Short mmCIF file of C-alpha atoms in Angstrom, two decimals:
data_model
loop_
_atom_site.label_atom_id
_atom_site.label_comp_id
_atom_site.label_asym_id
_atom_site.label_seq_id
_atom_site.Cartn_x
_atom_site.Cartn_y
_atom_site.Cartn_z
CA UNK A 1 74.44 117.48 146.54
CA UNK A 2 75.67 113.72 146.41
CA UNK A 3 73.07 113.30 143.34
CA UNK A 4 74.94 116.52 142.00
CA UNK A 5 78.39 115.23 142.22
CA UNK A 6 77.70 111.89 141.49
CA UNK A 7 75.87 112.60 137.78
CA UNK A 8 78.84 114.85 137.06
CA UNK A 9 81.35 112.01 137.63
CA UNK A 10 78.95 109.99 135.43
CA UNK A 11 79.59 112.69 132.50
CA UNK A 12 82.91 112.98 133.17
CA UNK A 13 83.74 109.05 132.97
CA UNK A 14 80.94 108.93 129.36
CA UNK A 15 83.16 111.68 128.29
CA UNK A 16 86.54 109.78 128.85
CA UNK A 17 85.28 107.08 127.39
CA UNK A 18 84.02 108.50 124.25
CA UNK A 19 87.62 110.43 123.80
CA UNK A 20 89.42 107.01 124.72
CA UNK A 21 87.30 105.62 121.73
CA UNK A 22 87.96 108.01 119.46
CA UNK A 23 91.46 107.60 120.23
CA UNK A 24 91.16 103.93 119.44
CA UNK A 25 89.93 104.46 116.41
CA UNK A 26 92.30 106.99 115.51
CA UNK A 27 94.66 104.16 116.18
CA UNK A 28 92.98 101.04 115.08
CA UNK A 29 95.85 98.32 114.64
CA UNK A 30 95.34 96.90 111.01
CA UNK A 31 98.21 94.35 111.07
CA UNK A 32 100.53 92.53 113.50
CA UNK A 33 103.90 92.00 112.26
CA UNK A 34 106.26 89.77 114.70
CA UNK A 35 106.14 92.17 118.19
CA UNK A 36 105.37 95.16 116.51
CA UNK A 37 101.49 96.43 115.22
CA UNK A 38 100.74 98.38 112.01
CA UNK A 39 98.11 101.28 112.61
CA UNK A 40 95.41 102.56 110.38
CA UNK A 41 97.06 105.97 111.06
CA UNK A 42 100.44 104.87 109.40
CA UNK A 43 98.96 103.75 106.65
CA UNK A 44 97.05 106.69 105.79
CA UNK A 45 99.93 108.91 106.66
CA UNK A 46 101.89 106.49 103.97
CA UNK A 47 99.07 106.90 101.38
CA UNK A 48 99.23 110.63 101.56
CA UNK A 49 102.65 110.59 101.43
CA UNK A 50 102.52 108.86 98.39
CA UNK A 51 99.77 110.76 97.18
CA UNK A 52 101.71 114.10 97.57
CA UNK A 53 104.57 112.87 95.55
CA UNK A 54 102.25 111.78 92.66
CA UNK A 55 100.74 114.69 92.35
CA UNK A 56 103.86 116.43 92.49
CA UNK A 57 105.96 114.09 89.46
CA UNK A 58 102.23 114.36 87.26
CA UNK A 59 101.66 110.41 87.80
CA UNK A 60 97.96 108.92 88.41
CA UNK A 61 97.36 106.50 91.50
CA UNK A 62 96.11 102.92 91.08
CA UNK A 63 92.64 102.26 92.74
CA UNK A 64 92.18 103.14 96.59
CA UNK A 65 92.17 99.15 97.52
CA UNK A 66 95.54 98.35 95.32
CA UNK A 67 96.91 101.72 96.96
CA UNK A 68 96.47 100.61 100.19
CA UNK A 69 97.95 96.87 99.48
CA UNK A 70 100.92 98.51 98.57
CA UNK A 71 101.14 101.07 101.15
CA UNK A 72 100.70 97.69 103.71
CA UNK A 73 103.65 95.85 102.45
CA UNK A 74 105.97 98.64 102.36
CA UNK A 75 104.79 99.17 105.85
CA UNK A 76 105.58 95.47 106.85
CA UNK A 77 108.54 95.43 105.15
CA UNK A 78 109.81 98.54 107.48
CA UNK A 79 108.80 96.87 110.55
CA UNK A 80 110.54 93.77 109.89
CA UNK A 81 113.48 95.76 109.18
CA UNK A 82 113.27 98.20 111.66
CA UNK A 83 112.43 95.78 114.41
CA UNK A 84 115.58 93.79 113.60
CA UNK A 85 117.76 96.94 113.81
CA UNK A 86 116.34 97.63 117.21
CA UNK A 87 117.94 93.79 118.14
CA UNK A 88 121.26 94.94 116.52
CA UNK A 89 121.57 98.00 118.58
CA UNK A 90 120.96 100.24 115.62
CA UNK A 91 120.48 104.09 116.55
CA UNK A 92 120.30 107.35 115.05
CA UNK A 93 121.84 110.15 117.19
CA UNK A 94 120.13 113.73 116.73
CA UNK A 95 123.27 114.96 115.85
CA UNK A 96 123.73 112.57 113.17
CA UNK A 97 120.00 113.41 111.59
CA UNK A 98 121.07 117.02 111.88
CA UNK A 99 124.15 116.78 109.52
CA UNK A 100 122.02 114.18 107.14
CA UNK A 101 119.51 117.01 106.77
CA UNK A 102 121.90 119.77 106.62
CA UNK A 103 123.19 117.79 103.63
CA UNK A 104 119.76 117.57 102.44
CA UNK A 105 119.53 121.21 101.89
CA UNK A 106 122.74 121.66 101.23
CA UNK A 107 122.32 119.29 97.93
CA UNK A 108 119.25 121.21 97.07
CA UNK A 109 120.96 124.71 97.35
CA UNK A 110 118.37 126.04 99.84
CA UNK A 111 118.54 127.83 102.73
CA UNK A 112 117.52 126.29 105.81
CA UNK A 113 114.36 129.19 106.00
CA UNK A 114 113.53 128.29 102.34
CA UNK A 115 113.75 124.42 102.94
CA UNK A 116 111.22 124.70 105.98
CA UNK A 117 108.35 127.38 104.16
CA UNK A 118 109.05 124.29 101.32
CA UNK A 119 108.30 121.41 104.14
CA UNK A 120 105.26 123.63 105.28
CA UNK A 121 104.01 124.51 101.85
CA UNK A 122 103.79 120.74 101.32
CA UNK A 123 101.75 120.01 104.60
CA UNK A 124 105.03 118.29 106.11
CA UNK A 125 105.88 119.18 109.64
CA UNK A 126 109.53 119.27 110.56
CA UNK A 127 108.82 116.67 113.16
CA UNK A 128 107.48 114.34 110.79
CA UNK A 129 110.50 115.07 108.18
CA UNK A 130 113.04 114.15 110.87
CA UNK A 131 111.17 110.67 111.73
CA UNK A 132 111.10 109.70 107.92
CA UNK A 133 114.99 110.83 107.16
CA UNK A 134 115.88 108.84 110.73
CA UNK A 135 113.53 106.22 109.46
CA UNK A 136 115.36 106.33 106.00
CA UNK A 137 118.99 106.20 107.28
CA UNK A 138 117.93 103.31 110.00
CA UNK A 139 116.67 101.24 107.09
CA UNK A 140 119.72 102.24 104.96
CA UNK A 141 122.06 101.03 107.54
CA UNK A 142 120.56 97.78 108.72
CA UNK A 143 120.06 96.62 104.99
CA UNK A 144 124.08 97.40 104.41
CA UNK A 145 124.68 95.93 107.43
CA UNK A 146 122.46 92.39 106.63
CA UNK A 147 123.24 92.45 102.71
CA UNK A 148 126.66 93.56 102.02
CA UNK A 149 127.90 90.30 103.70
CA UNK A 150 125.95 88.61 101.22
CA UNK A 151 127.76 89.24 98.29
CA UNK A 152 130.99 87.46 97.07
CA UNK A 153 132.99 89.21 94.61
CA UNK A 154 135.13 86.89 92.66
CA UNK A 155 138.72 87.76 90.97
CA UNK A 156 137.50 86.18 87.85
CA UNK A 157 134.78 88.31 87.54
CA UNK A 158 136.19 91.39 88.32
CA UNK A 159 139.04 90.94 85.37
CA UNK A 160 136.46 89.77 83.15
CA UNK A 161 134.21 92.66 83.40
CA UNK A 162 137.27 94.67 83.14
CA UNK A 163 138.16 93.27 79.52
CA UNK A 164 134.69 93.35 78.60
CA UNK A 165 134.51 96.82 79.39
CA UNK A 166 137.87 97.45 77.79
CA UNK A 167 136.53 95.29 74.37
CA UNK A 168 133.36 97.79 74.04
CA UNK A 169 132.79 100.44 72.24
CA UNK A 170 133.32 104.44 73.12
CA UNK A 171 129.49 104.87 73.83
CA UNK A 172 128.08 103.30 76.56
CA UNK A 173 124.59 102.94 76.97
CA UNK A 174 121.92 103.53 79.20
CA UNK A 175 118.82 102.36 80.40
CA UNK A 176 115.80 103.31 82.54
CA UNK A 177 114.49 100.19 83.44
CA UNK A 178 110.14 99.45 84.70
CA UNK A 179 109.40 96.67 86.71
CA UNK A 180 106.25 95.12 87.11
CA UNK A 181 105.95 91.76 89.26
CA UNK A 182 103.23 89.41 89.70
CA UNK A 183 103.61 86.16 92.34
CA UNK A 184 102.25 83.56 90.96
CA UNK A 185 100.53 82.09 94.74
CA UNK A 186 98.31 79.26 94.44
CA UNK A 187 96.51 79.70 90.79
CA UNK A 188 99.25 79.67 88.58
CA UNK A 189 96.89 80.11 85.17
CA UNK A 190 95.28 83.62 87.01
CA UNK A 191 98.68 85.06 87.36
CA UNK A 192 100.01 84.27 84.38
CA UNK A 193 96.70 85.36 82.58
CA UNK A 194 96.91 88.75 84.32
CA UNK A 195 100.98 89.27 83.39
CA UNK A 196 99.88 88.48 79.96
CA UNK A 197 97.06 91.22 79.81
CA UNK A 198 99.37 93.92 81.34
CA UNK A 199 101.86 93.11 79.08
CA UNK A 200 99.36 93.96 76.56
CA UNK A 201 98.26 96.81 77.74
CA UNK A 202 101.72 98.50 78.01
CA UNK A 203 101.89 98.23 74.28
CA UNK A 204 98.77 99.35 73.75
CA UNK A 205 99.92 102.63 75.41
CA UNK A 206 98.70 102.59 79.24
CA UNK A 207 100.96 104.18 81.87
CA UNK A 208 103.73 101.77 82.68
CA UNK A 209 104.02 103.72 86.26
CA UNK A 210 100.02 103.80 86.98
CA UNK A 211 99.93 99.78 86.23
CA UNK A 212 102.96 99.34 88.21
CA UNK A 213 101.51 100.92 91.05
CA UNK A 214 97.86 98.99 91.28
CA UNK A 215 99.37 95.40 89.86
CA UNK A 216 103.21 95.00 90.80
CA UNK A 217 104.17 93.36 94.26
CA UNK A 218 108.01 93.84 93.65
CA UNK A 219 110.10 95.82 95.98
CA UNK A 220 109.33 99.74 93.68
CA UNK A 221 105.91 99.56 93.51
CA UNK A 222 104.99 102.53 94.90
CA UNK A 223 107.67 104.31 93.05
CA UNK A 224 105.88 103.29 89.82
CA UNK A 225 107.91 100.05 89.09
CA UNK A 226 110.76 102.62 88.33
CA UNK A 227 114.85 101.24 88.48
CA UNK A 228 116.34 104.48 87.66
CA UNK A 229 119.02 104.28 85.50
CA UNK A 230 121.53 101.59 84.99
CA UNK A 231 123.85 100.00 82.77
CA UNK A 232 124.06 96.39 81.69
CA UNK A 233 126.51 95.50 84.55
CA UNK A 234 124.94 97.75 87.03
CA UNK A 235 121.33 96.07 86.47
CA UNK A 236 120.18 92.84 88.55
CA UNK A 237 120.74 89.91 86.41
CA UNK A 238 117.15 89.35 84.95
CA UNK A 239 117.37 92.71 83.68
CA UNK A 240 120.50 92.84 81.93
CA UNK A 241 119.39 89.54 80.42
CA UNK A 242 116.68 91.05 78.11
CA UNK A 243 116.85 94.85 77.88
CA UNK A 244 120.28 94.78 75.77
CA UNK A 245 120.48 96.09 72.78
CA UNK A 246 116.05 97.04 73.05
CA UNK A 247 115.24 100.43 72.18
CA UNK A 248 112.48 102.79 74.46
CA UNK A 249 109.02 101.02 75.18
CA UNK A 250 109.92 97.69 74.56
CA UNK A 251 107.70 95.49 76.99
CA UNK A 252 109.57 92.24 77.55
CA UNK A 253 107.77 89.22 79.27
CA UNK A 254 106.25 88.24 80.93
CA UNK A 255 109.48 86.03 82.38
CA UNK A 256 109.26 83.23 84.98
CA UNK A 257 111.60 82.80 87.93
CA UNK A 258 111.23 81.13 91.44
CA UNK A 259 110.02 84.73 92.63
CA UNK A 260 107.07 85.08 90.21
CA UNK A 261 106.54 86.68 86.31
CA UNK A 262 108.11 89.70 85.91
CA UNK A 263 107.38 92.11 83.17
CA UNK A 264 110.24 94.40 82.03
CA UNK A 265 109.87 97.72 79.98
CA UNK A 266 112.51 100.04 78.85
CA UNK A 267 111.20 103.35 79.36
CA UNK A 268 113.88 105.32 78.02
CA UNK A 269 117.83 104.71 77.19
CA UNK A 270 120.30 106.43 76.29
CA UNK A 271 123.99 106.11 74.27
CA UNK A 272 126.70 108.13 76.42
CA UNK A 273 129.47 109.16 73.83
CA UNK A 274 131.86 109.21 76.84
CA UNK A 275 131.65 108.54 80.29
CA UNK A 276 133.40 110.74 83.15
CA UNK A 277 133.99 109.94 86.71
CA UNK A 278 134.36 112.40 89.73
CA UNK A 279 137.07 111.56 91.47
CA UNK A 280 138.14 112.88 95.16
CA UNK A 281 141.53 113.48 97.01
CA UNK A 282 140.38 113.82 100.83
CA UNK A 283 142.16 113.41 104.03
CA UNK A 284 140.53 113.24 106.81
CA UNK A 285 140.56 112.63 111.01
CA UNK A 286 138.01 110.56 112.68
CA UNK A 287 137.16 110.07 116.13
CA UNK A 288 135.43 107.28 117.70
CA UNK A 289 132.62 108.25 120.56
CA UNK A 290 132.54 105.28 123.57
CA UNK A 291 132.24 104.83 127.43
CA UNK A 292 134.82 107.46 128.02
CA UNK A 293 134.26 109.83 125.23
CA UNK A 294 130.97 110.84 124.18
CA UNK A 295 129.42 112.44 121.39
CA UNK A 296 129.54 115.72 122.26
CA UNK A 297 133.06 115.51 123.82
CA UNK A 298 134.50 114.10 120.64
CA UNK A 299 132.58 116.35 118.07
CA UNK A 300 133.86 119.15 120.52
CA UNK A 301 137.12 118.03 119.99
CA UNK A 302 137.30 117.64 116.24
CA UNK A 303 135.83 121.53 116.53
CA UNK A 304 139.20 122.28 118.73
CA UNK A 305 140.95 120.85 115.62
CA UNK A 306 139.72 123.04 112.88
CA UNK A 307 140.12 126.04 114.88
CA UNK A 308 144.04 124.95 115.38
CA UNK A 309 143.89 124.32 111.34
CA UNK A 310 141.97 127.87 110.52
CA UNK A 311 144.67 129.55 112.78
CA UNK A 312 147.22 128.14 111.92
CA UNK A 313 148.78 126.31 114.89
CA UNK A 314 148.54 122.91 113.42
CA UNK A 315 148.76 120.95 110.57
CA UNK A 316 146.31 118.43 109.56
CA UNK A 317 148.56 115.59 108.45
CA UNK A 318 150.15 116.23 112.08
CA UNK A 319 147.06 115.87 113.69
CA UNK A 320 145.57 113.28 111.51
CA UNK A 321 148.55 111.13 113.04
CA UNK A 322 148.06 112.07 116.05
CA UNK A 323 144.46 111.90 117.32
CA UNK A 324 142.96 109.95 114.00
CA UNK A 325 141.38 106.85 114.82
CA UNK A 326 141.45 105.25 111.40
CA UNK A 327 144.25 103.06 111.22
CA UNK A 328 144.74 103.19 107.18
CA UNK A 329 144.67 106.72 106.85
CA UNK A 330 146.68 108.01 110.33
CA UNK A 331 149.79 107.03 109.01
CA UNK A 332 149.32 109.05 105.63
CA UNK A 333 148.15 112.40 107.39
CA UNK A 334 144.47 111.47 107.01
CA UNK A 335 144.90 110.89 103.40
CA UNK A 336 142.49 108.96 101.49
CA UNK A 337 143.60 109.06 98.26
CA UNK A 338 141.49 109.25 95.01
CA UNK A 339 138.24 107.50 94.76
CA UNK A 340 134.94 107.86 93.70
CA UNK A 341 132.86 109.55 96.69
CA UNK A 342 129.90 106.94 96.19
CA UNK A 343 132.36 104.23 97.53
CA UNK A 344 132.26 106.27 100.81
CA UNK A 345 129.31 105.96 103.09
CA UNK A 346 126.49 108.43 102.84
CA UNK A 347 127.29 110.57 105.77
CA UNK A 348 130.91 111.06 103.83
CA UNK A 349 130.00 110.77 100.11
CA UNK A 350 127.64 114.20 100.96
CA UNK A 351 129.90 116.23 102.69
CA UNK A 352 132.97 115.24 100.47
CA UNK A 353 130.58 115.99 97.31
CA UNK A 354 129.28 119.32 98.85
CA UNK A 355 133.16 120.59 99.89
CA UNK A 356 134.99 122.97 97.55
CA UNK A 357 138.71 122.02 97.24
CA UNK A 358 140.98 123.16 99.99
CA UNK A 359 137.53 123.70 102.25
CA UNK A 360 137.58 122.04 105.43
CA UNK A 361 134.38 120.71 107.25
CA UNK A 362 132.82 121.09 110.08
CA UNK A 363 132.30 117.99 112.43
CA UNK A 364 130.30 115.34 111.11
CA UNK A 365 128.93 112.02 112.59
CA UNK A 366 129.00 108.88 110.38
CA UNK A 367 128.46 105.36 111.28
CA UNK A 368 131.92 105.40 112.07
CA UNK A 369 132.07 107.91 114.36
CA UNK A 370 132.83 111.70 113.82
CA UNK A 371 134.99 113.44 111.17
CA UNK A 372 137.00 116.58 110.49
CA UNK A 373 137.26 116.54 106.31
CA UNK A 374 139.43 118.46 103.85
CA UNK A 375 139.25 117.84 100.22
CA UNK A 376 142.12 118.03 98.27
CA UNK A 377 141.62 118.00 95.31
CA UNK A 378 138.37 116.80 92.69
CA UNK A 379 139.29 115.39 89.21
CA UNK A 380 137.07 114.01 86.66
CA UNK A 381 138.29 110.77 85.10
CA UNK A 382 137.40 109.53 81.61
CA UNK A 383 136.63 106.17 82.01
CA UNK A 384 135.32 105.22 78.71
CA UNK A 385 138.18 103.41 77.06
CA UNK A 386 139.62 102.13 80.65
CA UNK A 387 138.19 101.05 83.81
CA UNK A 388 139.86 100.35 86.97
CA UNK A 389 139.76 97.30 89.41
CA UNK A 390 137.80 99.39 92.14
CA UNK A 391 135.29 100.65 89.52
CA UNK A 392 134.75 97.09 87.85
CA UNK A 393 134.27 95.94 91.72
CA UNK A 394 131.71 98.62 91.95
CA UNK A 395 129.86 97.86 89.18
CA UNK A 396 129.45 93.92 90.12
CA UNK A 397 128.66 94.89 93.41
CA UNK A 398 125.62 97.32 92.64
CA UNK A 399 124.51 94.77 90.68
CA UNK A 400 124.19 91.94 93.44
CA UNK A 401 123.69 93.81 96.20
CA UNK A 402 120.26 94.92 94.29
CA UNK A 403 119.36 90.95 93.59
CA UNK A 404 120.89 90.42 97.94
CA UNK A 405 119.02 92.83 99.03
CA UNK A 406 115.56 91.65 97.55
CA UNK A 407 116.26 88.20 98.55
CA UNK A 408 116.87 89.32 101.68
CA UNK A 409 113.58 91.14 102.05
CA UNK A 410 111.80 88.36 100.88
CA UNK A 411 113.15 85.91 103.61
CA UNK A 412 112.73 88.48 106.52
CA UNK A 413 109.05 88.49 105.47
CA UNK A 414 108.87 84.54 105.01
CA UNK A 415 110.74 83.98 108.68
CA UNK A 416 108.40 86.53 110.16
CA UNK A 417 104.55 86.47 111.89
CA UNK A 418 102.32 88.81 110.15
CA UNK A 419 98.73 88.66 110.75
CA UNK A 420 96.57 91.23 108.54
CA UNK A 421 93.67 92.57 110.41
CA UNK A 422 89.84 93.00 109.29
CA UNK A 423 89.18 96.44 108.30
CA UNK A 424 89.55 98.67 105.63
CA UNK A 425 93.12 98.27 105.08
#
């Protein structure tokens, strides 16, 4: 009977220990960055992340081993950042990831039934939705939050942009802007051989997005080396420099700075005959959670509010002055006055967007705390032959918060420990 029990402990423990194996190599650490560890399992979830969206935008992936180089940096680069909003005290509520996604849908004019079978269709869990959009907005927020002190504005160059604006043209143009960089490290000749042949074969006709993905090690890689759309003063710097006045497909470079050769391609551009702004009248009341008042309690109360408003039995400019806790606004009723909504923080620039005029809003949370919203009224502003001091501002500050923010990524990764593993990663 001892022999009995005894041999069946034995198979028990061989069986633990297989499973615990397994389990290890389910989650085989690939790469230590600073107190954190990258797993094999994130990056493969990353790759077929990435592979899904290829497949669904038509565009070919680079070779398995340049795939996976690029799904490792982007997955260092999130650590770094993510570890150093955990120091700052950095969190998500659920409530607040709620709203973001409710926003989500909202912008993509989907029920929330037809959004999940969507999710599901793709192979995405809900669970694993919610930990990339709270992963998305943490990222989002400590970047503003390390970069926009960063940049200095000057008066001079706001009132010069302004008259250069004011000197141009009606059209405005465009540009979709591909970037492709390539560090130059310790053989100088190699990388500037290799910029030189993928400079060649972009005008030979390859896929600027396919080379972008195996070759480039600047910060959209994985989104094919694509900018989006910009104008001249929207565009970092180095861009603006060469892609004026260049028609689609021009391949420009490669170009040396202190970061590496770049190679720059205009993949399409447009002239815009006249140029419209959406502008937004909103008022508003916030209310900040703390010690005393929690979340719950003080999206509870802003629900109070917009019952009172519904019904009748209160005005919002009355109890904008009375309960809001933004300063600025209080004393006006909660108005904001007109602005463009992408001046607003995320959070606010969705809901305001999504609102018809005279609709009020349920609670929200932003990183200021939560919100009751009315919008006023929407306008759209021709700002082709005029441009405003905020606008100008705007436009200056796109533009070097883009060049801050890439700095800053590059000297979080210099100040940091990262060890890459052996394996297949």
């Amino acid at each position: 009977m001892k022999k009995l029990i005894l041999l069946s402990l034995s198979i028990l423990l061989l069986n633990t220990g297989l499973v615990r194996a397994q389990e290890q190599l389910l989650d085989k650490v690939v790469a230590i960055v600073n107190n954190d560890v990258i797993t094999q399992t994130q990056v493969e979830k990353l790759i077929k992340k990435v592979t899904r969206l290829s497949k669904q935008e038509g565009q070919a992936l680079p070779p398995e081993d340049e795939l996976q180089q690029q799904v490792m940096d982007r997955l260092i680069q999130e650590s770094l950042q993510l570890q150093l909003a955990e120091r700052l005290g950095i969190k998500i509520s659920d409530t607040q990831l709620e709203n973001t996604i409710d926003n989500i849908i909202a912008g993509d004019k989907k029920t929330r039934q037809e959004f999940l079978a969507e999710l599901e269709q793709q192979g995405v869990s809900y669970q694993q939705f919610q930990d990339e959009i709270r992963t998305e907005i943490i990222l989002g927020e400590v970047g503003r939050s390390q970069v926009q002190r960063r940049v200095s504005i000057s008066e001079q160059e706001v009132q010069a942009l302004i008259k250069l604006i004011e000197e141009q043209d009606k059209g405005t143009v465009r540009y979709q802007v591909g970037h492709i960089l390539i560090r130059i490290g310790n053989d100088e000749a190699a990388a500037q051989q290799q910029a030189e042949q993928i400079v060649q074969r972009l005008k030979q006709g390859e896929n600027f997005n396919q080379l972008a993905m195996t070759y480039s090690q600047g910060p959209k890689a994985l989104e094919g080396g694509d900018w989006g759309w910009m104008t001249l003063e929207e565009m970092p710097t180095l861009f603006a420099g060469v892609v004026a006045n260049q028609n689609k497909d021009s391949v420009l470079g490669p170009i040396r700075t202190d970061t590496g050769l770049h190679i720059v391609m205009v993949l399409d551009a447009e002239g815009l005959q006249k140029v419209e702004t959406l502008e937004v009248n909103a008022r508003h009341i916030l209310i900040k959670p703390s010690i005393i008042l929690s979340d719950q309690k003080a999206q509870s109360l802003l629900a109070g509010f917009r019952e009172q408003l519904i019904s009748g039995e209160a005005t919002f400019a009355e109890l904008a002055r009375q309960y809001s806790e933004d300063p600025g606004s209080a004393v006006r009723g909660g108005e904001l006055g007109w602005s463009d909504p992408s001046a607003y923080v995320p959070a606010f620039r969705d809901t305001v967007n999504r609102l018809e005029v005279g609709e009020i809003s349920q609670p929200f949370r932003s990183t200021f705390g939560w919100h009751l919203l009315e919008v006023l009224d929407k306008r759209t502003t021709d700002t082709t032959n005029q441009a405003s001091e905020n606008r100008a501002r705007q436009l200056i500050f796109n533009r070097k918060y883009s060049e801050e923010m890439q700095a800053w990524q590059e000297e979080l990764r210099e100040e940091a420990y990262v060890e890459i593993l052996d394996g297949d990663a």
